């Protein structure tokens, strides 16, 4: 075994954790500079292994902690790890870890990383050789020098310490102390024996006088017993009589109480029915008032609608006459338009044909004139030129000049063609737009009727939603009244329930319910009373069994209970006892299996998840028919027994019971609170649903009204859009006419362009042909003939053109007149009539729609009125029936209340009689107790004491007792305990003698032990001295090779004669020491 590793932290100069390893299993040397911690290192080892640091105070522990800069060190430890491969420590492990930790307030040991006591650690060190009786297994600095410089007597003391004689000396001292105490006890016993001997002599004289006194006392006790026994019989008979009266009165009281309870329940039932019927009457009155108000409003609406219907019918008759006149004008105008359009359709083809013939003739005329003009120009041009070259040059120049003109004309022709194409497209779009506008104008009547239908449907939807909202308002008003009544009943029930418990519990229950709602705790189930139901016959027994446990709150686990308790403590909201189901461990009880012992849990109905809570409170209780049977089962089976009336026998033997006021039942109060709370919650939920439905209905009505307004707005927009449509139609018609006029102009311009282009082309062709001909000063014969023919042809074409132009002008004039008549007169008048027709139809349609709508509304109001009348009749019938029922119930209530008062008076009289009987019974019971006490105080009676005076009269017995008491007065000085004291002293004397013998035997044993200890001490010193002497000789021989040293121990008897010349007292002491053979013989 050797040290493998040392760990130091916070000890003296070692602030941080320092690990010193490895160590050799043989010798290890620690070297270092001054102040490096060598001494503190060895102090740390002594701190764990030696007694140098035991029983330290606070200041001494603080001195061992590191002191220096930085944070203060609050604790320190030193840990030594031993190699235990040789099993020096009897732990069975190859390594032993020993740690000691100190602080300002602690000093702890740990062994193999586990806490250990100081005693365990010291015993383990003792087993390994670290003995406290031999503290030299650690040799501190300076110890060797001190040993060398010791005196002889100090070396002897050291030798004793090494030999371990302190143990022997301690045991010897303890034995001497015990022997001294034994001598003192023996002396006291001797003194007591002398006293007892003297006292026994005195008591021998008092015994004879005491015998006479005892004879007289036996006679007195017999007489006294006879008197007390007769009195006890009288009291017992009177108590039996009172018990019979009590049982008879209890039966009558039970019947009266049952009748009273039944009448009281009947009275509560009648009162509840009356309250409910009165509430129904209030509801019926509210409904009747609402229906009467609705009937009045419907009557007003009916009168107004009937007047509107009459006015609408009269208006429609006048509108029909105007409609007939308008229809005649419209037919006449349409006939005129048809005639004009037919005539225009006939003139237009003629005009177009004439226009084409005129254009053809004009083209022929211009072509002939152009040819003639070119021939005249050629005829005059030939005289200007001298030769063909000049002529050709001039012609080429003319041809070149014609090209730009021809290109310009072609460009104008292309542009004109594009303009004509664009105009044709615009005319087609305008005609389509005009046709759409006319179609819109013609379809306005059907759209108006469709709008009327949509408006009627929207109004019907609005009215339907409004009626539904009114019904919801009525139901909401009823629910508010019902909820107010339920809340009032709930407050009253909670107040009644709070009277059955203390204020802190009442506040706590309310707080727990609030905390459950606020924090949404599903694991908070409710009070124990809320989690089960039981028949009324067992109700009183259950209440007596549970007591205040009825208001313990059942939760799923202790975490939930902790959360609620923290909130309760934070808010200071009362006090509640919780029952966590995960913590409940109800004990199994051997319940009796008999017909007269019913387990209470079996008579209760509850959810299986609450089984533990019910078993915890009710699992040890059985219901018995009588209190006697309950007490019997309580004694035999260790259970609690309770009767149906609430009398209880505890398993510890206690009986409780008596009168219980059944009108203030805790279970009834809990049920009442639960009933009204459920009803209040149900009504509140329904009220919330109705309010949400009302909000939705308001939104639906708002949407319906918005939809109706949108439809009416569209209808108004349609009615107001006819003028703009008509204006737009006129504008587009004018625009179309302008486009057509422009189209005609473009066509005419296109004809002129074509003619101009043909002229330029002909001229160019003629110049080119002239270039190709020979140069002559005059025209050719053919040309002259052609010129003459052209003169006559031109004149004929001009005449024809003039005739065609005149005919075309007449047709154009007629066509223009017809178009203007249609455009400016007939069609505007038709549009105006159509507007009037639309307005009339709109007004008529609106009037017809309003009439139809009013008629529908009138039917609906009539239906409402009939329904309201039927409901009012039904309400009147219900009111009459309910009022009759209330009257009957009030009569029953009065009768029942009178009967209840009579029963209460009878019960009060019976209660007074019972109380009087109880007072008498209490006096008699106390008298019986006093008699029993007197009989018991008489002690053991002589044989035949009762038979001796059985036939003697009571007066004679009293007189005889008086004489005996007088004769006993002369024995007043007699020691009545002489026999007892004599026996006690005799017993005490024998006990003391036995104790003295034991003390003498103990003293002999102690003396023998002292001798053995002295002998063992001498043997230990001699054995140790031999080992030390042998080692001393070896060391001296090594130190002084040429010398030889020997260690000698001397006894006092071996000293020289001169030194032994002492006083006579000293020699006597030496002889005593030698005689005792003690260790002090060595010097």
Short mmCIF file of C-alpha atoms in Angstrom, two decimals, residues 262-591:
data_model
loop_
_atom_site.label_atom_id
_atom_site.label_comp_id
_atom_site.label_asym_id
_atom_site.label_seq_id
_atom_site.Cartn_x
_atom_site.Cartn_y
_atom_site.Cartn_z
CA UNK A 262 -91.31 15.76 3.09
CA UNK A 263 -93.47 18.84 3.63
CA UNK A 264 -90.43 21.09 3.37
CA UNK A 265 -89.45 19.50 0.04
CA UNK A 266 -93.05 19.83 -1.12
CA UNK A 267 -93.00 23.50 -0.09
CA UNK A 268 -89.75 24.09 -1.98
CA UNK A 269 -91.16 22.30 -5.02
CA UNK A 270 -94.33 24.42 -4.91
CA UNK A 271 -92.27 27.59 -4.49
CA UNK A 272 -90.09 26.61 -7.45
CA UNK A 273 -93.18 25.91 -9.57
CA UNK A 274 -94.70 29.26 -8.57
CA UNK A 275 -91.46 31.08 -9.43
CA UNK A 276 -91.27 29.29 -12.76
CA UNK A 277 -94.93 30.04 -13.57
CA UNK A 278 -94.51 33.70 -12.58
CA UNK A 279 -91.49 33.88 -14.86
CA UNK A 280 -93.59 32.33 -17.62
CA UNK A 281 -96.27 34.98 -16.96
CA UNK A 282 -93.65 37.70 -17.29
CA UNK A 283 -92.45 36.15 -20.55
CA UNK A 284 -96.04 35.90 -21.82
CA UNK A 285 -96.71 39.53 -20.90
CA UNK A 286 -93.54 40.61 -22.69
CA UNK A 287 -94.57 38.57 -25.75
CA UNK A 288 -98.10 39.98 -25.60
CA UNK A 289 -96.82 43.53 -25.37
CA UNK A 290 -94.51 42.94 -28.33
CA UNK A 291 -97.30 41.34 -30.38
CA UNK A 292 -99.72 44.20 -29.59
CA UNK A 293 -97.08 46.71 -30.63
CA UNK A 294 -96.45 44.72 -33.79
CA UNK A 295 -100.19 44.52 -34.48
CA UNK A 296 -100.55 48.29 -34.16
CA UNK A 297 -97.61 48.87 -36.48
CA UNK A 298 -99.02 46.37 -38.99
CA UNK A 299 -102.43 48.07 -38.84
CA UNK A 300 -100.84 51.43 -39.60
CA UNK A 301 -98.82 49.92 -42.42
CA UNK A 302 -101.95 48.21 -43.78
CA UNK A 303 -103.91 51.48 -43.90
CA UNK A 304 -101.06 53.24 -45.65
CA UNK A 305 -100.58 50.46 -48.20
CA UNK A 306 -104.33 50.29 -48.95
CA UNK A 307 -104.29 54.03 -49.70
CA UNK A 308 -101.23 53.56 -51.93
CA UNK A 309 -102.97 50.74 -53.81
CA UNK A 310 -106.04 52.94 -54.45
CA UNK A 311 -103.89 55.80 -55.75
CA UNK A 312 -101.89 53.44 -57.98
CA UNK A 313 -105.06 51.96 -59.49
CA UNK A 314 -106.40 55.48 -60.26
CA UNK A 315 -103.05 56.51 -61.78
CA UNK A 316 -102.92 53.46 -63.99
CA UNK A 317 -106.43 54.29 -65.42
CA UNK A 318 -105.32 57.82 -66.43
CA UNK A 319 -102.10 56.47 -67.89
CA UNK A 320 -104.05 54.05 -70.07
CA UNK A 321 -105.99 56.91 -71.79
CA UNK A 322 -102.74 58.75 -72.53
CA UNK A 323 -101.29 55.53 -73.81
CA UNK A 324 -104.08 55.11 -76.38
CA UNK A 325 -103.59 58.64 -77.78
CA UNK A 326 -99.89 58.14 -78.02
CA UNK A 327 -100.37 54.85 -79.82
CA UNK A 328 -102.45 56.54 -82.55
CA UNK A 329 -99.80 59.24 -83.17
CA UNK A 330 -97.07 56.65 -83.23
CA UNK A 331 -98.86 54.52 -85.84
CA UNK A 332 -99.47 57.59 -88.11
CA UNK A 333 -95.84 58.67 -87.87
CA UNK A 334 -94.56 55.16 -88.55
CA UNK A 335 -96.76 54.99 -91.70
CA UNK A 336 -95.36 58.31 -92.96
CA UNK A 337 -91.81 57.15 -92.31
CA UNK A 338 -92.45 53.94 -94.17
CA UNK A 339 -93.81 55.86 -97.18
CA UNK A 340 -90.85 58.22 -97.27
CA UNK A 341 -88.41 55.35 -96.87
CA UNK A 342 -90.18 53.43 -99.69
CA UNK A 343 -90.04 56.45 -101.99
CA UNK A 344 -86.41 57.02 -101.09
CA UNK A 345 -85.68 53.39 -101.84
CA UNK A 346 -87.19 53.89 -105.34
CA UNK A 347 -85.40 57.20 -106.08
CA UNK A 348 -81.98 56.16 -104.87
CA UNK A 349 -81.36 53.47 -107.58
CA UNK A 350 -82.56 55.85 -110.27
CA UNK A 351 -80.29 58.56 -108.94
CA UNK A 352 -77.33 56.21 -108.79
CA UNK A 353 -77.99 54.95 -112.37
CA UNK A 354 -78.33 58.52 -113.66
CA UNK A 355 -75.20 59.51 -111.85
CA UNK A 356 -73.28 56.66 -113.46
CA UNK A 357 -74.61 57.52 -116.94
CA UNK A 358 -73.68 61.16 -116.40
CA UNK A 359 -70.18 60.16 -115.29
CA UNK A 360 -69.81 57.90 -118.38
CA UNK A 361 -71.03 60.59 -120.70
CA UNK A 362 -68.78 63.13 -119.09
CA UNK A 363 -65.82 60.78 -119.56
CA UNK A 364 -66.62 60.31 -123.26
CA UNK A 365 -67.02 64.06 -123.68
CA UNK A 366 -63.77 64.86 -121.99
CA UNK A 367 -61.99 62.14 -124.02
CA UNK A 368 -63.33 63.55 -127.34
CA UNK A 369 -62.49 67.11 -126.36
CA UNK A 370 -59.01 66.03 -125.28
CA UNK A 371 -58.37 64.31 -128.63
CA UNK A 372 -59.68 67.32 -130.48
CA UNK A 373 -57.53 69.66 -128.42
CA UNK A 374 -54.43 67.55 -129.09
CA UNK A 375 -55.13 67.60 -132.84
CA UNK A 376 -55.51 71.40 -132.78
CA UNK A 377 -52.31 71.69 -130.78
CA UNK A 378 -50.45 69.44 -133.22
CA UNK A 379 -51.74 71.46 -136.12
CA UNK A 380 -50.47 74.71 -134.68
CA UNK A 381 -47.23 73.18 -133.37
CA UNK A 382 -45.92 71.88 -136.64
CA UNK A 383 -45.48 75.44 -137.93
CA UNK A 384 -43.22 76.31 -135.01
CA UNK A 385 -40.51 73.74 -135.75
CA UNK A 386 -38.12 73.70 -138.66
CA UNK A 387 -37.36 70.07 -138.62
CA UNK A 388 -38.26 66.81 -136.90
CA UNK A 389 -35.46 67.04 -134.39
CA UNK A 390 -36.71 70.26 -132.86
CA UNK A 391 -40.19 68.83 -132.84
CA UNK A 392 -39.10 65.62 -131.18
CA UNK A 393 -37.02 67.45 -128.60
CA UNK A 394 -39.97 69.58 -127.68
CA UNK A 395 -42.26 66.53 -127.50
CA UNK A 396 -39.80 64.64 -125.31
CA UNK A 397 -39.60 67.63 -123.05
CA UNK A 398 -43.41 67.67 -122.79
CA UNK A 399 -43.41 63.93 -122.15
CA UNK A 400 -40.88 64.38 -119.36
CA UNK A 401 -42.96 67.17 -117.85
CA UNK A 402 -45.99 64.86 -117.91
CA UNK A 403 -44.31 62.19 -115.74
CA UNK A 404 -44.29 64.24 -112.46
CA UNK A 405 -47.85 65.32 -113.02
CA UNK A 406 -48.84 61.75 -113.71
CA UNK A 407 -47.04 60.51 -110.55
CA UNK A 408 -48.73 63.20 -108.47
CA UNK A 409 -52.10 62.30 -109.87
CA UNK A 410 -51.45 58.60 -109.12
CA UNK A 411 -50.47 59.44 -105.54
CA UNK A 412 -53.61 61.50 -105.09
CA UNK A 413 -55.59 58.62 -106.57
CA UNK A 414 -54.06 56.11 -104.07
CA UNK A 415 -54.69 58.48 -101.15
CA UNK A 416 -58.26 58.99 -102.27
CA UNK A 417 -58.77 55.22 -102.50
CA UNK A 418 -57.42 54.81 -98.95
CA UNK A 419 -59.68 57.60 -97.71
CA UNK A 420 -62.66 55.95 -99.35
CA UNK A 421 -61.77 52.57 -97.77
CA UNK A 422 -61.39 54.18 -94.35
CA UNK A 423 -64.64 56.05 -94.75
CA UNK A 424 -66.42 52.86 -95.68
CA UNK A 425 -65.12 51.19 -92.51
CA UNK A 426 -66.11 54.15 -90.35
CA UNK A 427 -69.55 54.24 -91.94
CA UNK A 428 -70.01 50.51 -91.21
CA UNK A 429 -68.93 51.00 -87.54
CA UNK A 430 -71.23 54.00 -87.19
CA UNK A 431 -74.16 52.11 -88.66
CA UNK A 432 -73.49 49.19 -86.26
CA UNK A 433 -73.25 51.57 -83.27
CA UNK A 434 -76.48 53.27 -84.30
CA UNK A 435 -78.17 49.87 -84.63
CA UNK A 436 -76.92 48.93 -81.10
CA UNK A 437 -78.23 52.20 -79.68
CA UNK A 438 -81.61 51.68 -81.30
CA UNK A 439 -81.65 48.12 -79.93
CA UNK A 440 -80.87 49.44 -76.44
CA UNK A 441 -83.63 51.98 -76.73
CA UNK A 442 -86.10 49.37 -77.91
CA UNK A 443 -85.09 46.91 -75.11
CA UNK A 444 -85.44 49.37 -72.24
CA UNK A 445 -88.97 48.26 -71.43
CA UNK A 446 -87.99 44.64 -70.78
CA UNK A 447 -84.97 45.77 -68.71
CA UNK A 448 -87.22 47.96 -66.60
CA UNK A 449 -89.54 45.07 -65.90
CA UNK A 450 -86.55 42.89 -64.98
CA UNK A 451 -85.35 45.58 -62.59
CA UNK A 452 -88.80 45.71 -61.02
CA UNK A 453 -88.72 41.95 -60.47
CA UNK A 454 -85.23 42.14 -58.94
CA UNK A 455 -86.31 45.02 -56.68
CA UNK A 456 -89.32 43.03 -55.46
CA UNK A 457 -87.15 39.99 -54.76
CA UNK A 458 -84.58 42.13 -52.91
CA UNK A 459 -87.33 43.76 -50.80
CA UNK A 460 -88.81 40.36 -50.00
CA UNK A 461 -85.36 39.12 -48.87
CA UNK A 462 -84.87 42.24 -46.76
CA UNK A 463 -88.28 41.84 -45.12
CA UNK A 464 -87.65 38.15 -44.46
CA UNK A 465 -84.32 38.90 -42.76
CA UNK A 466 -85.93 41.71 -40.77
CA UNK A 467 -88.64 39.36 -39.51
CA UNK A 468 -86.02 36.80 -38.51
CA UNK A 469 -84.09 39.50 -36.64
CA UNK A 470 -87.25 40.51 -34.77
CA UNK A 471 -87.76 36.91 -33.67
CA UNK A 472 -84.14 36.77 -32.51
CA UNK A 473 -84.64 40.04 -30.60
CA UNK A 474 -87.64 38.54 -28.81
CA UNK A 475 -85.72 35.37 -27.94
CA UNK A 476 -82.73 37.43 -26.79
CA UNK A 477 -84.96 39.53 -24.53
CA UNK A 478 -86.43 36.34 -23.04
CA UNK A 479 -82.97 34.86 -22.51
CA UNK A 480 -81.77 38.06 -20.80
CA UNK A 481 -84.64 37.74 -18.35
CA UNK A 482 -84.03 34.01 -17.84
CA UNK A 483 -80.28 34.60 -17.46
CA UNK A 484 -80.89 37.36 -14.92
CA UNK A 485 -83.14 35.04 -12.91
CA UNK A 486 -80.61 32.16 -13.18
CA UNK A 487 -77.75 34.46 -12.10
CA UNK A 488 -79.81 35.63 -9.11
CA UNK A 489 -80.59 32.04 -8.13
CA UNK A 490 -76.92 31.10 -8.61
CA UNK A 491 -75.78 33.92 -6.31
CA UNK A 492 -78.28 32.85 -3.67
CA UNK A 493 -77.21 29.19 -4.00
CA UNK A 494 -73.51 30.13 -3.76
CA UNK A 495 -74.28 32.22 -0.68
CA UNK A 496 -76.08 29.28 0.93
CA UNK A 497 -73.15 27.00 0.03
CA UNK A 498 -70.62 29.46 1.47
CA UNK A 499 -72.45 29.27 4.83
CA UNK A 500 -71.56 25.56 5.02
CA UNK A 501 -67.79 26.24 4.92
CA UNK A 502 -65.25 28.73 6.21
CA UNK A 503 -64.57 31.98 4.38
CA UNK A 504 -61.08 31.01 3.16
CA UNK A 505 -62.42 27.84 1.53
CA UNK A 506 -65.28 29.75 -0.10
CA UNK A 507 -62.90 32.35 -1.52
CA UNK A 508 -60.50 29.61 -2.60
CA UNK A 509 -63.18 27.68 -4.52
CA UNK A 510 -64.23 30.82 -6.41
CA UNK A 511 -60.58 31.62 -7.17
CA UNK A 512 -59.84 28.09 -8.44
CA UNK A 513 -62.80 28.22 -10.85
CA UNK A 514 -61.59 31.59 -12.11
CA UNK A 515 -57.98 30.36 -12.46
CA UNK A 516 -59.21 27.31 -14.38
CA UNK A 517 -61.01 29.54 -16.89
CA UNK A 518 -58.17 32.06 -17.22
CA UNK A 519 -55.37 29.50 -17.64
CA UNK A 520 -57.46 26.87 -19.49
CA UNK A 521 -56.45 24.08 -17.10
CA UNK A 522 -58.11 20.84 -18.21
CA UNK A 523 -56.69 18.87 -15.29
CA UNK A 524 -58.74 20.76 -12.67
CA UNK A 525 -61.84 18.56 -12.35
CA UNK A 526 -63.84 20.03 -9.46
CA UNK A 527 -64.62 19.56 -5.79
CA UNK A 528 -65.23 16.05 -4.50
CA UNK A 529 -68.92 16.83 -3.93
CA UNK A 530 -69.34 17.83 -7.59
CA UNK A 531 -67.91 14.56 -8.94
CA UNK A 532 -70.42 12.05 -7.58
CA UNK A 533 -74.13 11.54 -7.02
CA UNK A 534 -75.87 9.55 -4.31
CA UNK A 535 -79.46 8.72 -3.38
CA UNK A 536 -81.16 11.00 -0.87
CA UNK A 537 -81.42 8.15 1.64
CA UNK A 538 -77.60 7.96 1.90
CA UNK A 539 -77.04 11.70 1.64
CA UNK A 540 -76.73 12.35 5.40
CA UNK A 541 -74.33 9.42 5.88
CA UNK A 542 -72.11 10.64 3.03
CA UNK A 543 -71.99 14.19 4.43
CA UNK A 544 -71.04 12.99 7.92
CA UNK A 545 -68.33 10.70 6.50
CA UNK A 546 -66.72 13.29 4.19
CA UNK A 547 -67.06 16.41 6.32
CA UNK A 548 -64.93 19.23 4.90
CA UNK A 549 -63.41 16.75 2.41
CA UNK A 550 -66.46 17.42 0.22
CA UNK A 551 -64.77 20.69 -0.77
CA UNK A 552 -61.34 19.21 -1.53
CA UNK A 553 -60.44 19.91 -5.15
CA UNK A 554 -59.61 16.92 -7.35
CA UNK A 555 -56.85 17.48 -9.96
CA UNK A 556 -55.01 15.17 -12.34
CA UNK A 557 -51.51 15.50 -10.87
CA UNK A 558 -49.41 17.44 -8.38
CA UNK A 559 -47.98 19.73 -11.09
CA UNK A 560 -51.45 21.11 -11.79
CA UNK A 561 -52.06 21.54 -8.06
CA UNK A 562 -48.73 23.39 -7.72
CA UNK A 563 -49.63 25.80 -10.53
CA UNK A 564 -52.99 26.64 -8.95
CA UNK A 565 -51.47 26.96 -5.46
CA UNK A 566 -48.81 29.38 -6.74
CA UNK A 567 -51.52 31.60 -8.23
CA UNK A 568 -53.61 31.34 -5.04
CA UNK A 569 -50.63 32.30 -2.89
CA UNK A 570 -49.68 35.14 -5.23
CA UNK A 571 -53.20 36.57 -5.21
CA UNK A 572 -53.88 35.64 -1.56
CA UNK A 573 -57.22 34.28 -2.73
CA UNK A 574 -58.08 31.78 0.01
CA UNK A 575 -57.10 28.27 0.99
CA UNK A 576 -57.95 24.97 -0.77
CA UNK A 577 -56.91 21.36 -0.19
CA UNK A 578 -56.09 19.55 -3.45
CA UNK A 579 -56.31 15.82 -4.20
CA UNK A 580 -53.85 14.95 -7.04
CA UNK A 581 -54.99 11.63 -8.48
CA UNK A 582 -51.41 10.57 -9.27
CA UNK A 583 -50.45 10.93 -5.59
CA UNK A 584 -53.43 9.22 -3.97
CA UNK A 585 -52.70 5.71 -2.68
CA UNK A 586 -55.82 4.57 -0.77
CA UNK A 587 -55.15 1.68 1.59
CA UNK A 588 -56.95 -1.58 1.00
CA UNK A 589 -59.39 -2.36 3.82
CA UNK A 590 -61.02 -5.66 4.70
CA UNK A 591 -64.64 -4.51 4.44
#
